């Protein structure tokens, strides 16, 4: 039996194995690069999330502060309105007293 056909098949298998190994090495490099890109993108998104959470916290704080200010202003305006109503009642009462005092005279 001749060694030539066996050596040819062996070379063919070795070439096929080398091609597959090269293909898989390139695929591994491609996947590693893709993984690195995705990791970088993930880190960027995490930083954006942290920035947005900080902005959200600041906006909530500002909203709560404004709500407190608005409530205080409303309370103050209600107090002013109450005082005005009381003053109007006092004026009416004093006018009645004045009118009754004038009638007595």
PDB file of C-alpha atoms in Angstrom:
ATOM      1  CA  UNK A   1       0.000   0.000   0.000  1.00  0.00           C
ATOM      2  CA  UNK A   2       1.206   3.420  -0.891  1.00  0.00           C
ATOM      3  CA  UNK A   3       1.812   6.158   1.586  1.00  0.00           C
ATOM      4  CA  UNK A   4       1.020   8.960  -0.881  1.00  0.00           C
ATOM      5  CA  UNK A   5      -2.804   8.833  -0.601  1.00  0.00           C
ATOM      6  CA  UNK A   6      -2.554   8.662   3.199  1.00  0.00           C
ATOM      7  CA  UNK A   7      -0.107  11.575   3.319  1.00  0.00           C
ATOM      8  CA  UNK A   8      -2.355  13.594   0.971  1.00  0.00           C
ATOM      9  CA  UNK A   9      -5.387  12.931   3.182  1.00  0.00           C
ATOM     10  CA  UNK A  10      -3.338  13.802   6.257  1.00  0.00           C
ATOM     11  CA  UNK A  11      -2.182  17.113   4.688  1.00  0.00           C
ATOM     12  CA  UNK A  12      -5.752  17.829   3.634  1.00  0.00           C
ATOM     13  CA  UNK A  13      -7.014  17.214   7.174  1.00  0.00           C
ATOM     14  CA  UNK A  14      -4.200  19.351   8.630  1.00  0.00           C
ATOM     15  CA  UNK A  15      -5.045  22.213   6.223  1.00  0.00           C
ATOM     16  CA  UNK A  16      -8.721  21.877   7.075  1.00  0.00           C
ATOM     17  CA  UNK A  17      -7.898  21.874  10.794  1.00  0.00           C
ATOM     18  CA  UNK A  18      -5.637  24.969  10.350  1.00  0.00           C
ATOM     19  CA  UNK A  19      -8.406  26.788   8.460  1.00  0.00           C
ATOM     20  CA  UNK A  20     -10.947  25.924  11.143  1.00  0.00           C
ATOM     21  CA  UNK A  21      -8.558  26.976  13.884  1.00  0.00           C
ATOM     22  CA  UNK A  22      -7.931  30.302  12.114  1.00  0.00           C
ATOM     23  CA  UNK A  23     -11.678  30.792  11.624  1.00  0.00           C
ATOM     24  CA  UNK A  24     -12.389  30.068  15.282  1.00  0.00           C
ATOM     25  CA  UNK A  25      -9.522  32.291  16.455  1.00  0.00           C
ATOM     26  CA  UNK A  26     -10.926  35.155  14.375  1.00  0.00           C
ATOM     27  CA  UNK A  27     -14.411  34.482  15.731  1.00  0.00           C
ATOM     28  CA  UNK A  28     -13.056  34.510  19.297  1.00  0.00           C
ATOM     29  CA  UNK A  29     -11.270  37.825  18.670  1.00  0.00           C
ATOM     30  CA  UNK A  30     -14.419  39.257  17.127  1.00  0.00           C
ATOM     31  CA  UNK A  31     -16.545  38.126  20.078  1.00  0.00           C
ATOM     32  CA  UNK A  32     -14.007  39.474  22.567  1.00  0.00           C
ATOM     33  CA  UNK A  33     -14.012  42.832  20.770  1.00  0.00           C
ATOM     34  CA  UNK A  34     -17.803  42.825  20.708  1.00  0.00           C
ATOM     35  CA  UNK A  35     -17.858  41.943  24.407  1.00  0.00           C
ATOM     36  CA  UNK A  36     -15.472  44.808  25.181  1.00  0.00           C
ATOM     37  CA  UNK A  37     -17.625  47.233  23.170  1.00  0.00           C
ATOM     38  CA  UNK A  38     -20.753  46.081  24.980  1.00  0.00           C
ATOM     39  CA  UNK A  39     -19.002  46.389  28.333  1.00  0.00           C
ATOM     40  CA  UNK A  40     -17.929  49.946  27.477  1.00  0.00           C
ATOM     41  CA  UNK A  41     -21.478  50.749  26.368  1.00  0.00           C
ATOM     42  CA  UNK A  42     -22.842  49.251  29.602  1.00  0.00           C
ATOM     43  CA  UNK A  43     -20.457  51.346  31.714  1.00  0.00           C
ATOM     44  CA  UNK A  44     -21.490  54.451  29.771  1.00  0.00           C
ATOM     45  CA  UNK A  45     -25.160  53.667  30.362  1.00  0.00           C
ATOM     46  CA  UNK A  46     -24.492  53.098  34.064  1.00  0.00           C
ATOM     47  CA  UNK A  47     -22.848  56.521  34.291  1.00  0.00           C
ATOM     48  CA  UNK A  48     -25.817  58.088  32.482  1.00  0.00           C
ATOM     49  CA  UNK A  49     -28.174  56.324  34.899  1.00  0.00           C
ATOM     50  CA  UNK A  50     -26.266  57.671  37.888  1.00  0.00           C
ATOM     51  CA  UNK A  51     -26.331  61.192  36.416  1.00  0.00           C
ATOM     52  CA  UNK A  52     -30.065  60.953  35.740  1.00  0.00           C
ATOM     53  CA  UNK A  53     -30.734  59.590  39.217  1.00  0.00           C
ATOM     54  CA  UNK A  54     -28.796  62.520  40.696  1.00  0.00           C
ATOM     55  CA  UNK A  55     -30.731  64.977  38.525  1.00  0.00           C
ATOM     56  CA  UNK A  56     -33.988  63.250  39.518  1.00  0.00           C
ATOM     57  CA  UNK A  57     -33.086  63.552  43.204  1.00  0.00           C
ATOM     58  CA  UNK A  58     -32.260  67.243  42.789  1.00  0.00           C
ATOM     59  CA  UNK A  59     -35.509  67.895  40.924  1.00  0.00           C
ATOM     60  CA  UNK A  60     -37.538  66.065  43.569  1.00  0.00           C
ATOM     61  CA  UNK A  61     -35.835  68.113  46.268  1.00  0.00           C
ATOM     62  CA  UNK A  62     -36.570  71.335  44.365  1.00  0.00           C
ATOM     63  CA  UNK A  63     -40.198  70.255  43.890  1.00  0.00           C
ATOM     64  CA  UNK A  64     -40.596  69.472  47.588  1.00  0.00           C
ATOM     65  CA  UNK A  65     -39.004  72.803  48.469  1.00  0.00           C
ATOM     66  CA  UNK A  66     -41.325  74.649  46.078  1.00  0.00           C
ATOM     67  CA  UNK A  67     -44.317  72.744  47.440  1.00  0.00           C
ATOM     68  CA  UNK A  68     -43.386  73.832  50.954  1.00  0.00           C
ATOM     69  CA  UNK A  69     -42.981  77.436  49.820  1.00  0.00           C
ATOM     70  CA  UNK A  70     -46.330  77.326  47.993  1.00  0.00           C
ATOM     71  CA  UNK A  71     -48.057  75.845  51.040  1.00  0.00           C
ATOM     72  CA  UNK A  72     -46.565  78.537  53.253  1.00  0.00           C
ATOM     73  CA  UNK A  73     -47.681  81.240  50.822  1.00  0.00           C
ATOM     74  CA  UNK A  74     -51.178  79.765  50.670  1.00  0.00           C
ATOM     75  CA  UNK A  75     -51.280  79.611  54.440  1.00  0.00           C
ATOM     76  CA  UNK A  76     -50.133  83.215  54.576  1.00  0.00           C
ATOM     77  CA  UNK A  77     -52.704  84.294  52.011  1.00  0.00           C
ATOM     78  CA  UNK A  78     -55.391  82.438  53.938  1.00  0.00           C
ATOM     79  CA  UNK A  79     -54.322  84.248  57.076  1.00  0.00           C
ATOM     80  CA  UNK A  80     -54.469  87.543  55.231  1.00  0.00           C
ATOM     81  CA  UNK A  81     -57.886  86.667  53.854  1.00  0.00           C
ATOM     82  CA  UNK A  82     -59.068  85.701  57.329  1.00  0.00           C
ATOM     83  CA  UNK A  83     -57.796  88.989  58.714  1.00  0.00           C
ATOM     84  CA  UNK A  84     -59.560  90.903  55.958  1.00  0.00           C
ATOM     85  CA  UNK A  85     -62.836  89.104  56.703  1.00  0.00           C
ATOM     86  CA  UNK A  86     -62.459  89.804  60.401  1.00  0.00           C
ATOM     87  CA  UNK A  87     -61.716  93.457  59.688  1.00  0.00           C
ATOM     88  CA  UNK A  88     -64.844  93.673  57.513  1.00  0.00           C
ATOM     89  CA  UNK A  89     -66.915  92.127  60.303  1.00  0.00           C
ATOM     90  CA  UNK A  90     -65.426  94.570  62.812  1.00  0.00           C
ATOM     91  CA  UNK A  91     -66.250  97.512  60.536  1.00  0.00           C
ATOM     92  CA  UNK A  92     -69.855  96.328  60.207  1.00  0.00           C
ATOM     93  CA  UNK A  93     -70.078  95.832  63.980  1.00  0.00           C
ATOM     94  CA  UNK A  94     -68.630  99.284  64.722  1.00  0.00           C
ATOM     95  CA  UNK A  95     -70.971 100.896  62.170  1.00  0.00           C
ATOM     96  CA  UNK A  96     -73.919  99.225  63.896  1.00  0.00           C
ATOM     97  CA  UNK A  97     -72.684 100.431  67.292  1.00  0.00           C
ATOM     98  CA  UNK A  98     -72.194 103.936  65.877  1.00  0.00           C
ATOM     99  CA  UNK A  99     -75.660 103.880  64.326  1.00  0.00           C
ATOM    100  CA  UNK A 100     -77.264 102.691  67.568  1.00  0.00           C
ATOM    101  CA  UNK A 101     -75.293 105.307  69.528  1.00  0.00           C
ATOM    102  CA  UNK A 102     -76.473 108.043  67.130  1.00  0.00           C
ATOM    103  CA  UNK A 103     -80.082 106.876  67.545  1.00  0.00           C
ATOM    104  CA  UNK A 104     -79.755 107.167  71.323  1.00  0.00           C
ATOM    105  CA  UNK A 105     -78.526 110.708  71.059  1.00  0.00           C
TER     106      UNK A 105
END
